[in-house]
Amino acid sequence: MKRFFGLIALVALFFSCEPKQTEQKVEKESDTEILFVGTYTKKEGHVDGKGKGVYVYEMNKKTGALSFLSVSDSIVSPSYVAVHPSGEYVYAANEYHGGDDAFATLSALKYNAEDHSLTLINQVSSMGQYPCHISIDNSGKFVMAANYDGGSVVLYPIQEDGALGELASYKKHEGGSSHPRQDAPHAHQIIQHPRLGFVTAVDLGADKIYEYSLDTLSQTLDYVTDYPNSPDMSGPRHMAFHPTLNISYTLNELIGTIEVTELRDSDRFMGNMQVISTQEDGDEREPGSGAIKVHPNGKFLYATNRFDINEVVVFSIGEKGELTRVGHQSTLGKTPRDIAIDPSGKFLLAANQDTGTIVTFAIDRETGLLTETGYIEEVPSAVCIQFLM
């Protein structure tokens, strides 16, 4: 009997010594994506702005449907926005004319993930008029912006609380071209290459691509060189980079073409490997090309034409980065100023400025072609769409 009870005690000791499995909390993946929409809030020569600020929406990951969450504190025409990598701050270019005695502004906003509110932190001078593009450098420490009127670009440091600090760099572009909209430089975009690190500013008025280097220690934007964009009167507007290849794609607003360039270590934008039209042969309509985006998988590229066309043009990307036009899709509205691809690569959203809508399209993963989902969200004077990554 003693041996029996001894055996029971030994078994009990064995199980008591077995390590206990700890419960691990698994966070449920969200069914939605957060996105921010920049708008025009006042009447200008090219738009009857009816927005109220920067809008916050959520997108259903399965269907692509949008739902309104909030709108920011009232600020003037935050047309283009950039989201900080931390997800805590949003920066906006306030696209308006500050008058004879003042410049337009750039705004810093705090994003509260709990209630999805956007609160103004501070504003600084854009050092120009009608700033139309804003971006954040790779380090997340600086904001860069382009002034359309005045043809200049600026650099501001980001403070610990998300506020914009004192002006760090100001660069003025020079020159023009033969088109009526090219009587002076008009900087339209400034971005940093995500892997190679150089900064490019696309100037529609000067018909040039400017190259800068960003010195984060001295907090300066240093001019390297500029490249004439050919042909004359092409009007470069926006540029996009391939996610893995050293290839850039420059969208020319005035003539509706895309320049495909292999980026060299020096003379980066001298000579294109391809120039392709966004329009079919024989289409004489004015393109008014607006936005250009590369799919995260690097297989497809999308560009918009506005005015009388109002469509997204779809291109496939070859192994060397070359483009083949494969189709086009009506944006179901007027003046598609911007398009955005959700982080999963399943949906493309088109912002129709003059219709005041954002339309969701499904992306075919094999062909890149777009199909209507039926989801159309009313967003007054929508200009720019940026997802919270």
Coordinates of C-alpha atoms in Angstrom, one line a residue, residues 11-262:
V11 CA 3.1 11.1 -10.6
A12 CA 1.7 14.2 -8.9
L13 CA 5.2 15.7 -8.6
F14 CA 5.9 15.1 -12.3
F15 CA 2.8 17.0 -13.5
S16 CA 3.4 19.8 -11.0
C17 CA 6.8 20.3 -12.4
E18 CA 5.6 20.4 -16.1
P19 CA 5.9 24.0 -17.3
K20 CA 2.6 25.9 -17.5
Q21 CA 1.5 27.3 -20.8
T22 CA 1.0 31.0 -20.6
E23 CA -1.9 32.6 -22.2
Q24 CA -0.9 34.9 -25.1
K25 CA -3.0 37.8 -26.1
V26 CA -3.4 37.8 -29.8
E27 CA -4.5 41.2 -31.1
K28 CA -7.3 40.8 -33.6
E29 CA -6.4 42.3 -37.0
S30 CA -8.5 45.3 -37.8
D31 CA -11.1 44.9 -40.6
T32 CA -10.5 48.5 -41.7
E33 CA -7.9 50.9 -43.0
I34 CA -7.7 54.5 -42.0
L35 CA -7.2 57.2 -44.6
F36 CA -7.0 60.9 -44.7
V37 CA -8.4 63.2 -47.5
G38 CA -7.2 66.7 -48.3
T39 CA -9.7 69.2 -49.7
Y40 CA -10.2 72.7 -51.0
T41 CA -12.2 74.9 -48.6
K42 CA -12.5 78.1 -50.6
K43 CA -13.3 79.3 -54.1
E44 CA -10.3 79.7 -56.4
G45 CA -10.0 80.2 -60.1
H46 CA -9.8 76.5 -60.8
V47 CA -12.1 75.1 -58.1
D48 CA -15.2 76.0 -56.0
G49 CA -13.8 74.6 -52.8
K50 CA -16.5 73.2 -50.5
G51 CA -14.5 71.1 -48.1
K52 CA -14.1 71.8 -44.4
G53 CA -10.6 70.6 -43.7
V54 CA -8.8 67.2 -43.7
Y55 CA -11.3 64.3 -43.5
V56 CA -10.7 61.0 -41.8
Y57 CA -12.3 57.9 -43.2
E58 CA -12.1 54.1 -42.7
M59 CA -12.1 51.6 -45.5
N60 CA -13.6 48.1 -45.2
K61 CA -10.7 45.8 -46.2
K62 CA -13.1 43.3 -47.8
T63 CA -15.4 45.5 -49.8
G64 CA -13.5 48.8 -50.2
A65 CA -16.5 50.8 -48.8
L66 CA -15.6 54.0 -47.1
S67 CA -17.2 55.4 -43.8
F68 CA -16.8 58.9 -42.5
L69 CA -15.1 59.3 -39.1
S70 CA -14.2 62.9 -38.6
V71 CA -13.0 66.2 -40.0
S72 CA -10.1 68.3 -38.7
D73 CA -10.1 71.7 -37.1
S74 CA -10.9 74.3 -39.7
I75 CA -7.9 75.2 -41.8
V76 CA -7.8 76.8 -45.3
S77 CA -7.6 74.4 -48.3
P78 CA -5.4 71.6 -46.9
S79 CA -5.2 70.2 -50.5
Y80 CA -2.3 67.8 -50.2
V81 CA -1.5 65.8 -47.0
A82 CA 1.3 63.6 -45.7
V83 CA 1.1 61.1 -42.9
H84 CA 4.0 60.7 -40.4
P85 CA 5.4 57.1 -40.2
S86 CA 4.5 57.1 -36.5
G87 CA 0.8 57.5 -37.5
E88 CA 0.5 60.3 -34.9
Y89 CA 0.7 63.4 -37.1
V90 CA -0.6 64.6 -40.4
Y91 CA 0.9 67.5 -42.3
A92 CA -1.0 69.6 -44.9
A93 CA -0.1 72.1 -47.6
N94 CA -2.6 74.9 -47.4
E95 CA -3.1 75.8 -51.0
Y96 CA -4.2 79.4 -51.2
H97 CA -2.7 82.9 -51.8
G98 CA -1.7 84.6 -48.7
G99 CA -2.0 88.1 -50.1
D100 CA 0.5 90.9 -50.8
D101 CA 1.9 90.9 -47.3
A102 CA 2.0 87.3 -46.4
F103 CA 2.6 83.8 -47.7
A104 CA 0.4 80.7 -47.6
T105 CA 0.9 78.1 -44.8
L106 CA 1.8 74.5 -43.9
S107 CA -0.1 72.9 -41.1
A108 CA 0.8 70.2 -38.5
L109 CA -2.1 68.2 -37.0
K110 CA -2.2 65.6 -34.2
Y111 CA -4.1 62.4 -35.0
N112 CA -5.9 60.7 -32.1
A113 CA -6.4 57.0 -32.9
E114 CA -9.0 56.6 -30.1
D115 CA -11.6 59.0 -31.5
H116 CA -10.0 59.6 -34.9
S117 CA -9.9 63.3 -34.4
L118 CA -7.4 65.7 -36.0
T119 CA -6.3 68.7 -33.9
L120 CA -4.2 71.6 -35.2
I121 CA -0.8 71.8 -33.6
N122 CA 0.7 74.8 -35.4
Q123 CA 1.2 76.5 -38.8
V124 CA 4.2 77.9 -40.5
S125 CA 4.8 80.0 -43.6
S126 CA 5.2 78.0 -46.8
M127 CA 7.5 80.9 -48.1
G128 CA 5.4 81.0 -51.3
Q129 CA 1.8 80.9 -52.6
Y130 CA -0.4 78.0 -53.4
P131 CA 1.7 75.2 -51.9
C132 CA 0.5 72.1 -53.7
H133 CA 2.6 69.2 -52.4
I134 CA 4.0 68.1 -49.1
S135 CA 6.0 65.0 -48.1
I136 CA 8.0 63.6 -45.2
D137 CA 11.7 62.6 -45.5
N138 CA 12.8 59.0 -45.0
S139 CA 14.0 59.7 -41.4
G140 CA 10.6 61.1 -40.4
K141 CA 12.3 64.2 -39.0
F142 CA 11.6 66.7 -41.8
V143 CA 8.7 68.0 -43.9
M144 CA 9.3 69.2 -47.4
A145 CA 6.8 71.3 -49.5
A146 CA 6.5 72.7 -53.0
N147 CA 5.1 76.2 -53.8
Y148 CA 3.3 76.3 -57.1
D149 CA 3.2 80.1 -57.2
G150 CA 6.8 81.3 -56.7
G151 CA 8.4 78.1 -57.8
S152 CA 10.2 77.2 -54.6
V153 CA 10.7 74.3 -52.2
V154 CA 11.1 74.4 -48.4
L155 CA 12.4 72.2 -45.6
Y156 CA 11.1 72.3 -42.0
P157 CA 12.2 70.1 -39.0
I158 CA 9.6 68.2 -37.1
Q159 CA 9.7 68.8 -33.3
E160 CA 9.2 66.1 -30.7
D161 CA 5.5 67.1 -30.2
G162 CA 4.9 66.9 -34.0
A163 CA 5.0 70.7 -34.5
L164 CA 6.8 72.2 -37.4
G165 CA 10.0 74.1 -36.2
E166 CA 11.9 77.0 -37.8
L167 CA 12.5 77.1 -41.5
A168 CA 15.6 75.0 -42.3
S169 CA 16.0 75.5 -46.1
Y170 CA 14.5 77.5 -48.9
K171 CA 15.3 76.9 -52.6
K172 CA 14.0 79.1 -55.4
H173 CA 13.7 77.6 -58.9
E174 CA 14.3 79.6 -62.1
G175 CA 13.3 79.5 -65.7
G176 CA 10.2 78.8 -67.8
S177 CA 9.0 77.5 -71.1
S178 CA 6.8 78.2 -74.0
H179 CA 3.3 77.1 -72.7
P180 CA 1.0 79.9 -71.3
R181 CA 1.2 78.1 -67.9
Q182 CA 5.0 78.2 -68.0
D183 CA 5.7 81.9 -67.7
A184 CA 7.5 81.2 -64.4
P185 CA 8.7 78.2 -62.4
H186 CA 5.9 76.2 -60.7
A187 CA 7.2 73.6 -58.3
H188 CA 4.6 70.8 -58.2
Q189 CA 6.1 68.0 -56.1
I190 CA 9.0 67.3 -53.8
I191 CA 9.9 63.8 -52.6
Q192 CA 12.8 61.7 -51.4
H193 CA 13.7 58.4 -53.0
P194 CA 12.8 55.7 -50.4
R195 CA 16.0 53.7 -51.0
L196 CA 18.6 55.9 -52.8
G197 CA 18.0 58.9 -50.6
F198 CA 18.2 61.8 -53.1
V199 CA 15.4 64.4 -53.2
T200 CA 13.6 65.4 -56.4
A201 CA 11.5 68.4 -57.1
V202 CA 9.3 68.4 -60.2
D203 CA 8.7 71.8 -61.7
L204 CA 5.9 72.2 -64.2
G205 CA 6.6 75.8 -65.1
A206 CA 10.4 75.4 -65.6
D207 CA 10.1 72.1 -67.5
K208 CA 12.8 70.7 -65.1
I209 CA 13.5 68.0 -62.6
Y210 CA 15.6 69.4 -59.7
E211 CA 17.9 67.1 -57.7
Y212 CA 18.7 67.9 -54.1
S213 CA 20.5 66.1 -51.2
L214 CA 19.1 66.2 -47.7
D215 CA 21.7 66.7 -44.9
T216 CA 19.8 65.7 -41.8
L217 CA 22.7 66.8 -39.5
S218 CA 23.0 70.4 -40.8
Q219 CA 19.3 70.4 -41.6
T220 CA 19.8 71.7 -45.1
L221 CA 18.4 70.9 -48.5
D222 CA 21.4 71.2 -50.8
Y223 CA 21.1 71.8 -54.6
V224 CA 22.8 69.2 -56.7
T225 CA 21.7 69.9 -60.3
D226 CA 18.7 70.3 -62.5
Y227 CA 17.7 68.4 -65.6
P228 CA 15.7 69.9 -68.6
N229 CA 12.6 67.9 -69.2
S230 CA 12.0 67.2 -72.9
P231 CA 10.2 68.1 -75.0
D232 CA 9.5 71.7 -74.3
M233 CA 6.0 72.5 -72.9
S234 CA 5.7 68.9 -71.5
G235 CA 4.9 70.3 -68.0
P236 CA 6.2 67.6 -65.5
R237 CA 3.8 67.4 -62.6
H238 CA 4.4 64.3 -60.4
M239 CA 7.0 61.5 -60.2
A240 CA 6.7 57.9 -58.8
F241 CA 9.4 55.4 -58.1
H242 CA 9.4 51.6 -58.7
P243 CA 9.5 49.7 -55.4
T244 CA 12.5 47.5 -56.2
L245 CA 14.0 48.7 -59.5
N246 CA 16.0 51.9 -59.9
I247 CA 13.4 53.4 -62.2
S248 CA 11.4 56.6 -62.0
Y249 CA 8.2 57.5 -63.8
T250 CA 7.5 61.2 -64.5
L251 CA 4.0 62.3 -65.5
N252 CA 3.8 65.2 -67.9
E253 CA 0.6 67.1 -67.3
L254 CA 0.5 69.3 -70.4
I255 CA 1.1 66.6 -73.0
G256 CA -0.1 63.5 -71.2
T257 CA 3.1 61.3 -71.4
I258 CA 5.1 59.3 -68.9
E259 CA 8.8 59.3 -69.0
V260 CA 10.5 56.1 -67.8
T261 CA 14.0 56.7 -66.6
E262 CA 16.8 54.4 -65.3

